[in-house]
Short mmCIF file of C-alpha atoms in Angstrom, two decimals:
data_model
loop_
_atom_site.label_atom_id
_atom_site.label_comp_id
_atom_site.label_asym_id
_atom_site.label_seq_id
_atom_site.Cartn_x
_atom_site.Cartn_y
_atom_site.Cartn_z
CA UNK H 207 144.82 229.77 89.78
CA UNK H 208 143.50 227.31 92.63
CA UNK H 209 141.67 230.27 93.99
CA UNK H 210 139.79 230.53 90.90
CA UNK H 211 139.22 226.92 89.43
CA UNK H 212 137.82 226.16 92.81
CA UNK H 213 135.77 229.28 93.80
CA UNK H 214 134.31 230.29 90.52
CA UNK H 215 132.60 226.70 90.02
CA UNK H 216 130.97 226.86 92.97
CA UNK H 217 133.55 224.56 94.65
CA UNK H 218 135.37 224.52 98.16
CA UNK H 219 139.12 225.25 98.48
CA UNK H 220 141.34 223.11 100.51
CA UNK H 221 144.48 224.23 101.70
CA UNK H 222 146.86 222.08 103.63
CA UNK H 223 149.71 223.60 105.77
CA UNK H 224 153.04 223.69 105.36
CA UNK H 225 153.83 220.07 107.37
CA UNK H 226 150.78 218.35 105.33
CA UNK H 227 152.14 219.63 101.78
CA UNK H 228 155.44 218.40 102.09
CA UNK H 229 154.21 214.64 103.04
CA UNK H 230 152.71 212.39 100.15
CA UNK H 231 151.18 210.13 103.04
CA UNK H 232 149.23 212.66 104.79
CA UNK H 233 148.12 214.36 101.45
CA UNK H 234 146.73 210.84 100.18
CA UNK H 235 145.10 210.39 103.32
CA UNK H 236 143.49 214.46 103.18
CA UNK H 237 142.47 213.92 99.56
CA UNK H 238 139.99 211.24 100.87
CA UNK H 239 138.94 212.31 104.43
CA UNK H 240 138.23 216.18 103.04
CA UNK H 241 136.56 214.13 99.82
CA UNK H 242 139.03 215.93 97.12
CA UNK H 243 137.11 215.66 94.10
CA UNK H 244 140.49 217.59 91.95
CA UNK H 245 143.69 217.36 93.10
CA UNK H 246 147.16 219.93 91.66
CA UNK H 247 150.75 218.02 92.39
CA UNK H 248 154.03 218.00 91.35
CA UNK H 249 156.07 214.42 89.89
CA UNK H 250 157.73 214.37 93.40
CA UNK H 251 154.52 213.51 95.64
CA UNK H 252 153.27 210.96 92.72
CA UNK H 253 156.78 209.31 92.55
CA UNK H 254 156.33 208.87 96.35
CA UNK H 255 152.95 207.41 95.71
CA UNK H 256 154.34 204.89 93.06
CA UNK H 257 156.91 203.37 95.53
CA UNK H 258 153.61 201.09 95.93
CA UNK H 259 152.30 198.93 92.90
CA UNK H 260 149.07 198.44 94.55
CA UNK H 261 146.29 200.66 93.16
CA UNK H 262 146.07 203.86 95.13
CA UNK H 263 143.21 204.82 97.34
CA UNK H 264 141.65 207.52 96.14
CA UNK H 265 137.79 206.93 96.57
CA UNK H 266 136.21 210.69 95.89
CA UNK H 267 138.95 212.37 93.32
CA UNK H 268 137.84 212.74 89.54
CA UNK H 269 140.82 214.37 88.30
CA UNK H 270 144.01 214.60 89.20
CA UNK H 271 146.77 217.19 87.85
CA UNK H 272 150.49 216.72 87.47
CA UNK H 273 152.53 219.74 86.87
CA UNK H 274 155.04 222.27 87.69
CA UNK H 275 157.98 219.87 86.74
CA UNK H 276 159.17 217.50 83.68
CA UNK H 277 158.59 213.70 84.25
CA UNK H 278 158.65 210.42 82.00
CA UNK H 279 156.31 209.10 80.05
CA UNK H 280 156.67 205.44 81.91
CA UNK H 281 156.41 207.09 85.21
CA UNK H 282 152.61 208.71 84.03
CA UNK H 283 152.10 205.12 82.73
CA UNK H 284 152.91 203.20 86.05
CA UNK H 285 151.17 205.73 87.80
CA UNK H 286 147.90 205.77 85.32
CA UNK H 287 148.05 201.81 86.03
CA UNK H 288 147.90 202.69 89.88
CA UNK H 289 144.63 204.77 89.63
CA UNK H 290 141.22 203.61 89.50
CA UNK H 291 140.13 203.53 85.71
CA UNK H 292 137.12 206.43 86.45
CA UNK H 293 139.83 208.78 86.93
CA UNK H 294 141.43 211.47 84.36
CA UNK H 295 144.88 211.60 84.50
CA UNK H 296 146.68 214.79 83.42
CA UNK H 297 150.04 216.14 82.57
CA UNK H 298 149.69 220.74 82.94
CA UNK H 299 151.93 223.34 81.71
CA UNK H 300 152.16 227.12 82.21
CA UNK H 301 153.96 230.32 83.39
CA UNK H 302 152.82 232.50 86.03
CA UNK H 303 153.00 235.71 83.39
CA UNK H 304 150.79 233.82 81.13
CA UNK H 305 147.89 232.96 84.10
CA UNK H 306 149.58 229.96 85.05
CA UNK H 307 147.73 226.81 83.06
CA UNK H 308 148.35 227.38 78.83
CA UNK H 309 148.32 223.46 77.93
CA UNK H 310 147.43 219.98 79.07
CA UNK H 311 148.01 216.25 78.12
CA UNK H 312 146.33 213.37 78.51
CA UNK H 313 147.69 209.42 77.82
CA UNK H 314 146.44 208.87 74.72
CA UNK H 315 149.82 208.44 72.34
CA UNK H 316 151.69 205.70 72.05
CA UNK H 317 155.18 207.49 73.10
CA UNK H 318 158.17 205.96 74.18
CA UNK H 319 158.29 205.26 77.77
CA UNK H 320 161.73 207.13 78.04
CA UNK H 321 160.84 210.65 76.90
CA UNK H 322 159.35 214.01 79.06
CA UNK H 323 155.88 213.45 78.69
CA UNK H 324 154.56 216.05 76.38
CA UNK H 325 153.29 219.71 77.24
CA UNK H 326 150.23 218.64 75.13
CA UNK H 327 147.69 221.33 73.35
CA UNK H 328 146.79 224.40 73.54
CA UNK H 329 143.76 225.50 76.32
CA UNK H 330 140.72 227.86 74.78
CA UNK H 331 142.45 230.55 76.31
CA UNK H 332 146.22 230.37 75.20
CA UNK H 333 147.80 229.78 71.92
CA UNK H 334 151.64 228.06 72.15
CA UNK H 335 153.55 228.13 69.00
CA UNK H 336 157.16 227.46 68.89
CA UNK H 337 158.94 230.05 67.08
CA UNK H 338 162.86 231.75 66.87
CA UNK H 339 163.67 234.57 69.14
CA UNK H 340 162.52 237.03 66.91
CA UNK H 341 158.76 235.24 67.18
CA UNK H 342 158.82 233.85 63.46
CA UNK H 343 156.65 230.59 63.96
CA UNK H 344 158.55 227.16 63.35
CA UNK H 345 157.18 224.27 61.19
CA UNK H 346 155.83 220.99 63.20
CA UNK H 347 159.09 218.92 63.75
CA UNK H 348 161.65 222.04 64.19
CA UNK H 349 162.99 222.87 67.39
CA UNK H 350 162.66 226.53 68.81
CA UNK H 351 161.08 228.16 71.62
CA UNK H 352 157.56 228.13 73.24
CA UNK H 353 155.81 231.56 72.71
CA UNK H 354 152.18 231.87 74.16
CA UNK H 355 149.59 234.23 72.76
CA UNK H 356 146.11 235.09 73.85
CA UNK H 357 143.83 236.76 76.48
CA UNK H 358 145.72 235.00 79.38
CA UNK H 359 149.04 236.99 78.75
CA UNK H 360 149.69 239.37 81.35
CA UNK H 361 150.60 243.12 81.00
CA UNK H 362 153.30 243.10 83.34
CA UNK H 363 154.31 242.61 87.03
CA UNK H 364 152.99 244.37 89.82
CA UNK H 365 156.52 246.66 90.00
CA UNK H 366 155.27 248.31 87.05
CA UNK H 367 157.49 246.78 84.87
CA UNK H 368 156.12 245.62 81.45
CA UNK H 369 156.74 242.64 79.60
CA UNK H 370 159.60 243.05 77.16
CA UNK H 371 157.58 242.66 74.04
CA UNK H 372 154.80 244.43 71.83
CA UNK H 373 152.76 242.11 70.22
CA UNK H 374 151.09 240.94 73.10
CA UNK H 375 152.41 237.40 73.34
CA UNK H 376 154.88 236.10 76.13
CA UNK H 377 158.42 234.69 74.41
CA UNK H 378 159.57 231.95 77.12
CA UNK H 379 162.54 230.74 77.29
CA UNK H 380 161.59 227.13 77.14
CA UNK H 381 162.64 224.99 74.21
CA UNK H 382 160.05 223.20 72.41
CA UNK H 383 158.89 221.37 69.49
CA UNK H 384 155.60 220.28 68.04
CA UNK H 385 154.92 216.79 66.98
CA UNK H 386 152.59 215.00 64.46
CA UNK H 387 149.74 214.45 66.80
CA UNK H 388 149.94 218.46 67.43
CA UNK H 389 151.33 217.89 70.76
CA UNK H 390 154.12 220.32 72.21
CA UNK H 391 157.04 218.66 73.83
CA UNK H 392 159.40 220.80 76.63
CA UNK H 393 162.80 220.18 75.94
CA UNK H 394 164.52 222.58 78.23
CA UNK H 395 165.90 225.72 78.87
CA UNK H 396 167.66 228.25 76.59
CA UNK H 397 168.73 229.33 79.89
CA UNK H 398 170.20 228.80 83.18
CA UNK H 399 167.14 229.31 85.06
CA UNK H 400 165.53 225.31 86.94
CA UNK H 401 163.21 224.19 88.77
CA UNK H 402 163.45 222.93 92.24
CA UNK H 403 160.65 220.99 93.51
CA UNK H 404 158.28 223.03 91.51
CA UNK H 405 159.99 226.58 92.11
CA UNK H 406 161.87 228.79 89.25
CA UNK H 407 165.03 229.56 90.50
CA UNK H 408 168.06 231.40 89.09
CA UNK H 409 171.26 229.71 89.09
CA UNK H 410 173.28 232.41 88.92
CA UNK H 411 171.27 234.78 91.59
CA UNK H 412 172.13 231.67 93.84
CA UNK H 413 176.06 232.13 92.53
CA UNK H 414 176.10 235.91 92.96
CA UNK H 415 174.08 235.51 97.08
CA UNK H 416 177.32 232.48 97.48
CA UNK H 417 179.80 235.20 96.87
CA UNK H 418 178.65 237.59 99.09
CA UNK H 419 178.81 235.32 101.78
CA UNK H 420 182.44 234.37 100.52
CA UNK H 421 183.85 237.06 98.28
CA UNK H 422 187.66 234.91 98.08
CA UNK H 423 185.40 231.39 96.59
CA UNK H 424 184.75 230.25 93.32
CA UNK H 425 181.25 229.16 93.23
CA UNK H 426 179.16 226.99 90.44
CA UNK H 427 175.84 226.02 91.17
CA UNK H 428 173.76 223.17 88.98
CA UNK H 429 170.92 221.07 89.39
CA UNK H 430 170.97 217.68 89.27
CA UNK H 431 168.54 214.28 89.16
CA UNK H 432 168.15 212.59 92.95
CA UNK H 433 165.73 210.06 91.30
CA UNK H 434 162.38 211.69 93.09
CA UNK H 435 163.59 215.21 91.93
CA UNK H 436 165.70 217.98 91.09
CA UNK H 437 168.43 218.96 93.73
CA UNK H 438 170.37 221.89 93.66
CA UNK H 439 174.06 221.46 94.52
CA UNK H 440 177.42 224.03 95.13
CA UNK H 441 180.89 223.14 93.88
CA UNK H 442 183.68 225.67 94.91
CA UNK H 443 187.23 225.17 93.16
CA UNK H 444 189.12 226.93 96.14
CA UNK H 445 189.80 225.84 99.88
CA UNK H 446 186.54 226.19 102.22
CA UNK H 447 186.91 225.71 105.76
CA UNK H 448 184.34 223.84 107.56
CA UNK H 449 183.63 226.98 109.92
CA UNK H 450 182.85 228.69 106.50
CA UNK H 451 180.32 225.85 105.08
CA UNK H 452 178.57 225.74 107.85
CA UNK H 453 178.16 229.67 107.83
CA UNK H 454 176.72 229.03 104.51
CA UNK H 455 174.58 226.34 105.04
#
């Protein structure tokens, strides 16, 4: 997706490496010494960012991205109130089996400062609806799940296997609902599957890999809210010996 917003307009690709990516500081400071003119992040490195209510230094960048994880509407205001007012501020969602990038949202609603800001509408190349399992499209206002149609489904992954429908559109398993500005809202998962700074991740593959490490335990794992981002935690209901945590860890 970088590769080709970047490349096919004629742009240059910056890559940072794995020490730079993971530190909010020295990305700020990169997106201004390489002259970043767009900029992809997650709610975690802008949360960082916000710690400060002075407005952020960001001299070259045009548009800035936030994606990959749910935030609050508040935290996109605090953080729209933090950037100079020449830049467009931007709230992405997507699936890698659907290209990636399917919808966008910009501050323009009046929400409540409380709720996961919205999902947003539709790009050129996708169509979201939010319909039952069975793909029957739900009215605005009805709760159901996010199906995307359109050129920028895939036809499968590179194992060979196909996608598990026919009509060429890709059922998530994201709940949704559409409002009355024709925005889509995320509210979850019809699922255990989270996300972890950014990163789809199984709950119970992480159960099942937890047992075979210690077939005698009782393992649950959950995610949970640190304040900067989701965590992902253990809980065992039987006796672990600190010889065997630290085998696991």
């Amino acid at each position: 997706g970088d590769i080709g917003r970047s490349l096919f307009n004629g742009a240059a690709l910056v890559i940072l490496d794995r020490y730079e990516r993971k530190d909010p500081e020295q990305i700020l400071e990169k997106l201004n010494t390489e002259r970043i003119t767009i900029f992809e992040t997650t709610p975690l490195v802008v949360r960082w960012w916000m710690q400060d209510d002075e407005l952020l230094s960001l001299d070259y960048l045009r548009l800035l991205i936030v994606g990959s994880d749910a935030w609050k509407v508040g935290e996109m205001q605090k953080l729209k109130k933090c950037l100079p007012k020449s830049l467009r501020l931007l709230n992405s969602y997507g699936l890698s089996e659907a290209t990636i990038d399917n919808s966008f949202y910009e501050l323009t609603e009046d929400y409540y400062s409380g709720i996961v800001v919205p999902i947003g509408k539709s790009m050129k190349h996708s169509i979201l609806s939010i319909t039952n399992e069975n793909r029957i499209p739900f009215p605005q206002g009805k709760e159901g799940l996010l199906c995307i149609d359109g050129p920028c489904v895939g036809n499968g992954y590179f194992d060979g296997k196909a996608w598990s429908h026919s009509s060429g559109s890709w059922l998530t398993a994201d709940r949704g609902v559409l409002d009355e500005y024709g925005n889509f809202h995320f509210l979850g998962r019809a699922d255990k599957q989270v996300k972890i700074r950014g990163q789809r991740l199984e709950l119970q593959e992480v159960e099942s890999i937890l047992v075979t490490l210690l077939p005698a335990v009782d393992w649950m794992v959950f995610d949970f809210e640190s304040g900067f981002a989701s965590e992902l935690a253990a809980a065992f209901t039987t006796f672990v010996s600190e010889e065997d945590l630290g085998y696991v860890r």
